Amino acid sequence: MTDSRTGSGDGSRTGSPNPGTPVGAGILERRLTGLGLADFARDVWSRTALLTRGASDFSDVFDAGAVDELVSRRGLRTPFLRVAKDGAVVPESSFTSPGGVGATIADQLDDTALWRLFADGATLVLQALHRTWEPVGELCAALSAELGHPVQANAYVTPPQNQGFDDHYDVHDVFVVQIQGSKRWLVHEPVHPDPLREQPWTEHRAAVAEAAKGPAYIDTVLEPGDVLYLPRGWLHAARAKGEVSVHLTLGVHVWTRYALAEQLAEAALTALREDPGMRASLPLGTDGAAEAVDAARARLAAAVAGADSAPLFHRSRRSQGRPAPLGPLAQLAAVDGLDADAPLRLRAALEARLEGARLRTRVGWLDFPAADLPAVSRLLDGEVRTAGELGLALAERLLRAGVLVPAGP
């Protein structure tokens, strides 16, 4: 692999995450690739793997101390952690137990059992880390907003000279972020390009194994601060070097044209339910089957042509993520202390969308009288507003709905 932008023979590029980073640069440019969104979209996105050396210092996002904190002190339950050894997933019963008096739930992580498995060469996989470690969640939320696709995160903690999983591909794009230690990565081109979520690598196990025997597209060792981007379908396997390796994978669960087609079909079928001709029974016998199929095909094509899948698409987008955290005590204090000078803002990551007089968000929908619509529309820019600008009654309603939050220091 080569990269003509940097002239580096191993296909890597040197990031520029700190001094000299352009003002207003996004997460891609500042922390992950050194490329602006337009350049990344044109040259890399869903097309090819990209290795970026020294993309950023990620110590503010995750580290070994965070691993120990999560495993030993947070009372995590499965499936927030899984364990892999020799290419296979270890049964949950081997590393879970009740939490003791007052916390007798049986599937909590057993830190002693996990230590023994880890010391024996098992890889710990902290799943859905965007839900359990705030700095990772903030990074995922910012990247998702920039890309327009949902983003989640896992952490992989591998003992020295061990490998958690055999060669495989993922059904989502990933940014591999090396946090601690080093890991050798072997990357091969896809055997099944752009797999859908229902097309896992196990459906192509033989082809994956055969392709993994050939020359690697990338054969490299990731060091702390390096980032490797892999589109879905690209084969990969990784092995820790002489020390413990910790890396994050930021999984981008991409929207596809196939997903849009599914939504168009769903919208069309919903419309056809109201068509008396489509609800009618087929004639007895089989003589008219071909004619009935042709008629149904024509009506379905017409319904697809007239379908509006936008509501379904936006509803699906909202369901794929969560809004920013909401503290109930701070929210109640904001309601109780509301006055005209109180600074308020739209809650982050709401996927708020004003459709006529209805505001749809990830926390539900609200209808507004015409007099309130200009103020509601202004809120969607995310700027801080005072309760007086909005009107106290409207501000209180939106605070109680969890749509607005106090814009404190």
Coordinates of N, CA, C and O in Angstrom, one line a residue, residues 104-250:
T104 N -26.7 -9.4 44.2 CA -26.6 -10.9 44.0 C -26.9 -11.3 42.5 O -27.0 -12.5 42.2
I105 N -26.9 -10.3 41.6 CA -27.1 -10.6 40.2 C -26.0 -11.5 39.7 O -24.8 -11.2 39.9
A106 N -26.3 -12.6 39.1 CA -25.3 -13.7 38.9 C -24.3 -13.4 37.8 O -23.3 -14.1 37.7
D107 N -24.6 -12.4 36.9 CA -23.7 -12.3 35.7 C -22.8 -11.1 35.8 O -22.4 -10.5 34.8
Q108 N -22.4 -10.7 37.0 CA -21.4 -9.6 37.1 C -20.0 -10.2 36.9 O -19.7 -11.4 37.2
L109 N -19.1 -9.3 36.5 CA -17.8 -9.7 36.2 C -17.1 -10.2 37.5 O -17.1 -9.5 38.5
D110 N -16.4 -11.3 37.4 CA -15.6 -11.8 38.5 C -14.1 -11.4 38.2 O -13.5 -12.0 37.4
D111 N -13.6 -10.4 38.9 CA -12.3 -9.9 38.6 C -11.2 -11.0 38.8 O -10.2 -11.0 38.1
T112 N -11.3 -11.8 39.8 CA -10.3 -12.9 40.1 C -10.3 -13.9 38.9 O -9.2 -14.2 38.4
A113 N -11.5 -14.3 38.5 CA -11.6 -15.2 37.3 C -11.0 -14.6 36.1 O -10.3 -15.2 35.3
L114 N -11.3 -13.3 35.9 CA -10.8 -12.6 34.7 C -9.2 -12.5 34.8 O -8.6 -12.6 33.7
W115 N -8.7 -12.2 35.9 CA -7.3 -12.2 36.1 C -6.6 -13.5 35.7 O -5.6 -13.6 34.9
R116 N -7.2 -14.6 36.1 CA -6.6 -15.9 35.8 C -6.7 -16.2 34.3 O -5.7 -16.7 33.8
L117 N -7.8 -15.9 33.7 CA -7.9 -16.1 32.3 C -6.9 -15.2 31.5 O -6.3 -15.7 30.6
F118 N -6.8 -14.0 31.9 CA -5.9 -13.0 31.3 C -4.4 -13.5 31.4 O -3.7 -13.5 30.4
A119 N -4.1 -14.0 32.6 CA -2.7 -14.5 32.8 C -2.4 -15.7 32.0 O -1.3 -16.0 31.7
D120 N -3.5 -16.4 31.6 CA -3.4 -17.6 30.9 C -3.4 -17.3 29.4 O -3.5 -18.3 28.5
G121 N -3.4 -16.1 29.0 CA -3.4 -15.7 27.6 C -4.7 -15.3 26.9 O -4.7 -15.1 25.7
A122 N -5.7 -15.1 27.7 CA -7.0 -14.7 27.1 C -7.1 -13.2 26.8 O -6.4 -12.4 27.6
T123 N -7.8 -12.8 25.8 CA -8.0 -11.4 25.5 C -9.3 -10.9 26.1 O -10.3 -11.6 26.0
L124 N -9.3 -9.8 26.8 CA -10.5 -9.2 27.4 C -11.1 -8.2 26.4 O -10.3 -7.3 25.8
V125 N -12.3 -8.3 26.1 CA -13.0 -7.4 25.2 C -14.1 -6.6 25.9 O -15.1 -7.2 26.3
L126 N -13.8 -5.3 26.2 CA -14.8 -4.4 26.8 C -15.7 -3.9 25.7 O -15.3 -3.1 24.9
Q127 N -17.0 -4.3 25.8 CA -17.9 -4.0 24.7 C -18.7 -2.8 25.1 O -19.0 -2.5 26.2
A128 N -19.2 -2.1 24.0 CA -20.1 -0.9 24.2 C -19.5 0.1 25.1 O -20.1 0.6 26.0
L129 N -18.2 0.3 24.9 CA -17.4 1.2 25.8 C -17.9 2.6 25.8 O -17.7 3.4 26.7
H130 N -18.6 3.0 24.7 CA -19.2 4.3 24.6 C -20.3 4.5 25.6 O -20.7 5.7 25.8
R131 N -20.8 3.4 26.2 CA -21.8 3.5 27.2 C -21.3 3.5 28.7 O -22.0 3.8 29.6
T132 N -20.0 3.1 28.8 CA -19.5 2.9 30.2 C -18.3 3.7 30.5 O -17.9 3.8 31.7
W133 N -17.7 4.4 29.5 CA -16.5 5.2 29.8 C -16.7 6.6 29.1 O -16.7 6.6 27.8
E134 N -16.9 7.6 29.8 CA -17.4 8.9 29.3 C -16.5 9.5 28.2 O -17.0 9.9 27.1
P135 N -15.2 9.5 28.3 CA -14.3 10.1 27.3 C -14.5 9.3 25.9 O -14.5 10.0 24.9
V136 N -14.6 8.0 26.0 CA -14.8 7.3 24.8 C -16.2 7.6 24.2 O -16.3 7.7 23.0
G137 N -17.2 7.7 25.0 CA -18.5 8.1 24.6 C -18.5 9.4 23.9 O -19.2 9.6 22.8
E138 N -17.8 10.4 24.4 CA -17.7 11.7 23.8 C -17.0 11.7 22.4 O -17.5 12.3 21.5
L139 N -16.0 10.8 22.3 CA -15.3 10.7 21.0 C -16.2 10.1 20.0 O -16.3 10.5 18.8
C140 N -16.9 9.0 20.4 CA -17.8 8.4 19.5 C -19.0 9.3 19.0 O -19.3 9.3 17.8
A141 N -19.5 10.1 20.0 CA -20.6 11.0 19.6 C -20.1 12.0 18.6 O -20.8 12.3 17.6
A142 N -18.9 12.6 18.8 CA -18.4 13.6 17.9 C -18.1 13.0 16.5 O -18.4 13.6 15.5
L143 N -17.5 11.7 16.5 CA -17.3 11.1 15.2 C -18.5 10.7 14.5 O -18.6 10.9 13.3
S144 N -19.5 10.3 15.2 CA -20.8 10.0 14.6 C -21.5 11.2 14.0 O -22.0 11.1 12.8
A145 N -21.4 12.3 14.7 CA -22.0 13.5 14.1 C -21.3 14.0 12.9 O -21.9 14.5 11.9
E146 N -19.9 13.8 12.8 CA -19.2 14.2 11.7 C -19.4 13.3 10.5 O -19.5 13.7 9.3
L147 N -19.5 12.0 10.7 CA -19.6 11.0 9.6 C -21.1 10.8 9.2 O -21.3 10.4 8.0
G148 N -22.0 11.1 10.1 CA -23.4 10.8 9.7 C -23.8 9.4 9.8 O -24.9 9.0 9.3
H149 N -23.0 8.6 10.5 CA -23.3 7.1 10.7 C -23.1 6.8 12.2 O -22.2 7.4 12.8
P150 N -23.8 5.9 12.7 CA -23.7 5.5 14.1 C -22.3 5.0 14.4 O -21.7 4.2 13.6
V151 N -21.8 5.3 15.6 CA -20.4 4.8 16.0 C -20.5 4.2 17.4 O -21.1 4.8 18.3
Q152 N -19.9 3.1 17.6 CA -19.7 2.5 18.9 C -18.3 2.1 19.2 O -17.5 2.2 18.2
A153 N -17.9 1.7 20.4 CA -16.5 1.4 20.7 C -16.4 0.2 21.5 O -17.2 -0.1 22.5
N154 N -15.4 -0.6 21.2 CA -14.9 -1.7 22.1 C -13.4 -1.5 22.4 O -12.7 -0.9 21.6
A155 N -13.0 -2.1 23.5 CA -11.6 -2.1 23.8 C -11.1 -3.6 23.9 O -11.8 -4.5 24.4
Y156 N -9.9 -3.8 23.3 CA -9.3 -5.2 23.3 C -8.0 -5.1 24.1 O -7.1 -4.4 23.8
V157 N -8.0 -6.0 25.1 CA -6.8 -6.0 26.0 C -6.2 -7.4 25.9 O -6.8 -8.4 26.3
T158 N -5.0 -7.5 25.3 CA -4.4 -8.7 24.9 C -3.1 -8.9 25.6 O -2.2 -8.0 25.6
P159 N -2.9 -10.1 26.2 CA -1.6 -10.4 26.9 C -0.4 -10.4 25.9 O -0.7 -10.6 24.7
P160 N 0.8 -10.3 26.4 CA 2.0 -10.4 25.4 C 2.0 -11.7 24.6 O 1.6 -12.8 25.1
Q161 N 2.3 -11.6 23.3 CA 2.5 -12.7 22.4 C 1.2 -13.5 22.3 O 1.3 -14.7 22.0
N162 N 0.1 -12.9 22.4 CA -1.2 -13.6 22.2 C -2.1 -13.0 21.2 O -1.9 -11.8 20.8
Q163 N -3.0 -13.8 20.7 CA -4.0 -13.3 19.6 C -5.4 -13.7 20.1 O -5.6 -14.8 20.4
G164 N -6.3 -12.7 20.0 CA -7.6 -13.0 20.5 C -8.5 -13.7 19.4 O -9.2 -14.6 19.8
F165 N -8.4 -13.3 18.2 CA -9.3 -13.8 17.1 C -8.5 -14.1 15.9 O -7.5 -13.5 15.6
D166 N -8.9 -15.1 15.2 CA -8.3 -15.5 13.9 C -8.7 -14.5 12.8 O -9.5 -13.6 13.1
D167 N -8.1 -14.7 11.6 CA -8.5 -13.8 10.5 C -10.0 -13.8 10.3 O -10.6 -14.9 10.2
H168 N -10.5 -12.6 10.1 CA -11.9 -12.4 9.9 C -12.2 -11.1 9.3 O -11.3 -10.3 9.1
Y169 N -13.4 -10.8 9.0 CA -13.8 -9.4 8.6 C -15.0 -9.0 9.5 O -15.7 -9.8 10.1
D170 N -15.1 -7.7 9.6 CA -16.3 -7.1 10.3 C -17.3 -6.6 9.3 O -17.0 -6.3 8.2
V171 N -18.6 -6.5 9.8 CA -19.6 -6.0 8.9 C -19.9 -4.5 9.1 O -20.9 -4.0 8.8
H172 N -18.9 -3.8 9.8 CA -18.9 -2.4 10.0 C -17.5 -1.9 9.8 O -16.5 -2.6 9.9
D173 N -17.4 -0.6 9.4 CA -16.0 0.0 9.3 C -15.4 0.2 10.7 O -16.2 0.3 11.7
V174 N -14.1 0.2 10.8 CA -13.5 0.4 12.1 C -12.3 1.3 12.0 O -11.6 1.3 11.0
F175 N -12.1 2.1 13.0 CA -10.9 2.8 13.3 C -10.2 2.1 14.5 O -10.8 2.1 15.6
V176 N -9.1 1.5 14.2 CA -8.3 0.8 15.3 C -7.4 1.8 15.9 O -6.5 2.4 15.2
V177 N -7.5 2.1 17.2 CA -6.7 3.1 17.9 C -5.8 2.4 18.9 O -6.3 1.9 19.9
Q178 N -4.5 2.4 18.7 CA -3.6 1.8 19.6 C -3.4 2.7 20.8 O -3.0 3.8 20.7
I179 N -3.7 2.1 22.0 CA -3.6 2.9 23.2 C -2.3 2.6 24.0 O -1.6 3.5 24.5
Q180 N -2.0 1.3 24.2 CA -0.8 0.9 25.0 C -0.2 -0.3 24.3 O -0.9 -1.2 23.8
G181 N 1.1 -0.5 24.5 CA 1.8 -1.6 23.9 C 1.8 -1.6 22.4 O 1.6 -0.5 21.8
S182 N 2.1 -2.7 21.8 CA 2.2 -2.7 20.3 C 1.5 -4.0 19.9 O 1.5 -5.0 20.6
K183 N 1.1 -4.0 18.6 CA 0.4 -5.2 18.1 C 0.7 -5.3 16.6 O 0.6 -4.2 15.9
R184 N 1.0 -6.4 16.1 CA 1.2 -6.7 14.7 C -0.1 -7.0 14.0 O -0.9 -7.8 14.5
W185 N -0.4 -6.2 12.9 CA -1.6 -6.4 12.2 C -1.3 -6.9 10.8 O -0.5 -6.3 10.1
L186 N -2.1 -7.9 10.4 CA -2.0 -8.4 9.0 C -3.4 -8.1 8.4 O -4.4 -8.6 8.9
V187 N -3.4 -7.4 7.3 CA -4.7 -7.0 6.7 C -4.6 -7.5 5.2 O -3.6 -7.3 4.5
H188 N -5.8 -8.1 4.8 CA -5.9 -8.5 3.4 C -7.2 -7.9 2.8 O -8.1 -7.6 3.5
E189 N -7.2 -7.8 1.5 CA -8.3 -7.3 0.8 C -9.5 -8.2 0.9 O -9.4 -9.4 1.2
P190 N -10.7 -7.7 0.7 CA -12.0 -8.4 1.0 C -12.1 -9.6 0.0 O -11.7 -9.6 -1.1
V191 N -12.8 -10.7 0.6 CA -13.3 -11.8 -0.3 C -14.7 -11.6 -0.6 O -15.3 -12.2 -1.5
H192 N -15.4 -10.7 0.2 CA -16.8 -10.4 0.0 C -17.0 -8.9 0.3 O -17.2 -8.5 1.4
P193 N -16.8 -8.0 -0.7 CA -16.7 -6.6 -0.5 C -18.1 -6.1 0.1 O -19.2 -6.6 -0.2
D194 N -18.0 -5.1 1.0 CA -19.1 -4.4 1.5 C -20.2 -5.3 2.1 O -21.4 -5.3 1.7
P195 N -19.9 -6.2 3.0 CA -20.9 -7.1 3.5 C -21.9 -6.4 4.3 O -21.7 -5.3 5.0
L196 N -23.2 -6.9 4.2 CA -24.3 -6.3 5.0 C -24.2 -6.9 6.4 O -23.4 -7.8 6.7
R197 N -25.0 -6.4 7.3 CA -24.9 -6.8 8.7 C -25.3 -8.3 8.9 O -24.9 -9.0 9.8
E198 N -26.1 -8.8 7.9 CA -26.5 -10.2 8.0 C -25.6 -11.1 7.2 O -26.0 -12.2 6.8
Q199 N -24.4 -10.6 6.8 CA -23.5 -11.4 6.0 C -22.1 -11.5 6.8 O -21.1 -11.0 6.3
P200 N -22.1 -12.2 7.9 CA -20.8 -12.3 8.7 C -19.8 -13.1 8.0 O -20.1 -13.9 7.0
W201 N -18.6 -13.0 8.5 CA -17.4 -13.6 7.8 C -17.5 -15.2 7.9 O -17.0 -15.9 7.0
T202 N -18.3 -15.7 8.8 CA -18.4 -17.1 8.9 C -19.1 -17.7 7.7 O -19.0 -18.9 7.5
E203 N -19.9 -16.9 7.0 CA -20.5 -17.4 5.7 C -19.5 -17.6 4.6 O -19.7 -18.3 3.6
H204 N -18.3 -17.1 4.8 CA -17.2 -17.2 3.8 C -15.9 -17.7 4.5 O -14.8 -17.3 4.1
R205 N -16.1 -18.6 5.5 CA -14.9 -19.0 6.3 C -13.8 -19.6 5.4 O -12.6 -19.2 5.6
A206 N -14.1 -20.4 4.5 CA -13.1 -21.1 3.7 C -12.3 -20.0 2.8 O -11.1 -20.0 2.7
A207 N -13.1 -19.1 2.2 CA -12.4 -18.1 1.4 C -11.6 -17.1 2.2 O -10.5 -16.7 1.8
V208 N -12.0 -16.8 3.4 CA -11.2 -16.0 4.3 C -9.9 -16.7 4.7 O -8.8 -16.1 4.7
A209 N -10.0 -18.0 5.1 CA -8.8 -18.7 5.4 C -7.8 -18.8 4.3 O -6.6 -18.6 4.5
E210 N -8.3 -19.0 3.1 CA -7.5 -19.1 1.9 C -6.8 -17.7 1.6 O -5.6 -17.6 1.3
A211 N -7.6 -16.6 1.6 CA -7.0 -15.3 1.4 C -6.0 -14.9 2.4 O -5.0 -14.2 2.0
A212 N -6.2 -15.3 3.6 CA -5.2 -15.0 4.7 C -3.8 -15.6 4.5 O -2.9 -15.2 5.1
K213 N -3.8 -16.6 3.6 CA -2.5 -17.3 3.4 C -1.6 -16.5 2.4 O -0.4 -16.7 2.3
G214 N -2.3 -15.6 1.6 CA -1.6 -14.8 0.6 C -0.8 -13.6 1.2 O -0.9 -13.3 2.4
P215 N -0.1 -12.8 0.3 CA 0.6 -11.6 0.8 C -0.4 -10.6 1.4 O -1.5 -10.4 0.9
A216 N 0.0 -10.0 2.5 CA -0.8 -9.0 3.1 C -0.8 -7.7 2.4 O 0.2 -7.3 1.8
Y217 N -2.0 -7.0 2.4 CA -2.1 -5.7 1.9 C -1.3 -4.7 2.8 O -0.7 -3.8 2.4
I218 N -1.5 -5.0 4.1 CA -0.8 -4.2 5.2 C -0.2 -5.3 6.1 O -0.9 -6.2 6.6
D219 N 1.1 -5.2 6.5 CA 1.7 -6.0 7.5 C 2.5 -4.9 8.3 O 3.6 -4.5 7.9
T220 N 2.0 -4.6 9.5 CA 2.6 -3.5 10.3 C 2.4 -3.7 11.7 O 1.6 -4.5 12.2
V221 N 3.2 -3.0 12.5 CA 3.0 -3.0 14.0 C 2.5 -1.6 14.4 O 3.1 -0.6 14.1
L222 N 1.4 -1.7 15.1 CA 0.8 -0.4 15.6 C 1.4 -0.1 16.9 O 1.5 -1.0 17.8
E223 N 1.8 1.1 17.1 CA 2.4 1.7 18.4 C 1.4 2.7 18.9 O 0.5 3.1 18.2
P224 N 1.5 3.0 20.2 CA 0.5 4.0 20.8 C 0.4 5.3 20.0 O 1.4 5.9 19.6
G225 N -0.8 5.6 19.7 CA -1.1 6.8 18.9 C -1.3 6.6 17.5 O -1.8 7.4 16.7
D226 N -1.0 5.3 17.0 CA -1.3 5.0 15.6 C -2.8 4.6 15.4 O -3.4 4.1 16.3
V227 N -3.3 4.9 14.2 CA -4.7 4.6 13.9 C -4.7 3.8 12.5 O -4.1 4.3 11.6
L228 N -5.5 2.8 12.5 CA -5.7 2.0 11.3 C -7.2 2.0 10.9 O -8.0 1.6 11.8
Y229 N -7.5 2.5 9.7 CA -8.9 2.5 9.3 C -9.1 1.3 8.4 O -8.3 1.1 7.4
L230 N -10.1 0.5 8.6 CA -10.5 -0.7 7.8 C -11.9 -0.6 7.4 O -12.8 -0.6 8.2
P231 N -12.2 -0.5 6.1 CA -13.6 -0.6 5.6 C -14.2 -2.0 6.0 O -13.4 -3.0 6.1
R232 N -15.5 -2.1 6.1 CA -16.1 -3.4 6.3 C -15.7 -4.4 5.2 O -15.6 -4.0 4.1
G233 N -15.5 -5.6 5.6 CA -15.2 -6.6 4.7 C -13.7 -6.9 4.6 O -13.3 -7.9 4.0
W234 N -12.8 -5.9 5.0 CA -11.4 -6.1 4.9 C -10.9 -7.1 6.0 O -11.3 -7.0 7.2
L235 N -10.2 -8.1 5.6 CA -9.7 -9.2 6.5 C -8.6 -8.7 7.4 O -7.7 -7.9 7.0
H236 N -8.6 -9.1 8.6 CA -7.6 -8.7 9.5 C -7.4 -9.7 10.7 O -8.3 -10.4 11.1
A237 N -6.2 -9.8 11.2 CA -5.9 -10.5 12.4 C -4.7 -9.7 13.1 O -3.9 -9.1 12.4
A238 N -4.7 -9.8 14.4 CA -3.7 -9.0 15.2 C -3.1 -9.9 16.3 O -3.8 -10.7 16.9
R239 N -1.8 -9.7 16.6 CA -1.2 -10.4 17.7 C -0.3 -9.4 18.5 O 0.4 -8.6 17.9
A240 N -0.5 -9.4 19.8 CA 0.3 -8.6 20.7 C 1.8 -9.0 20.6 O 2.1 -10.1 20.4
K241 N 2.6 -8.0 20.8 CA 4.1 -8.2 20.8 C 4.5 -8.6 22.2 O 3.9 -9.4 22.8
G242 N 5.6 -8.0 22.7 CA 6.2 -8.4 23.9 C 5.7 -7.8 25.2 O 6.3 -7.9 26.2
E243 N 4.5 -7.1 25.1 CA 3.9 -6.5 26.3 C 2.4 -6.5 26.1 O 1.9 -6.8 25.0
V244 N 1.7 -6.1 27.1 CA 0.3 -6.1 27.0 C -0.1 -5.0 26.0 O 0.4 -3.9 26.0
S245 N -1.1 -5.4 25.1 CA -1.6 -4.4 24.1 C -3.0 -4.0 24.5 O -3.9 -4.9 24.8
V246 N -3.3 -2.7 24.5 CA -4.7 -2.2 24.6 C -5.0 -1.4 23.4 O -4.2 -0.4 23.1
H247 N -6.1 -1.7 22.7 CA -6.5 -0.9 21.6 C -8.0 -0.7 21.6 O -8.7 -1.6 22.1
L248 N -8.4 0.4 21.1 CA -9.9 0.7 20.9 C -10.2 0.4 19.4 O -9.4 0.6 18.5
T249 N -11.4 -0.1 19.2 CA -12.0 -0.1 17.8 C -13.2 0.7 17.9 O -14.1 0.5 18.7
L250 N -13.2 1.7 17.0 CA -14.4 2.6 16.9 C -15.2 2.0 15.7 O -14.7 2.1 14.5

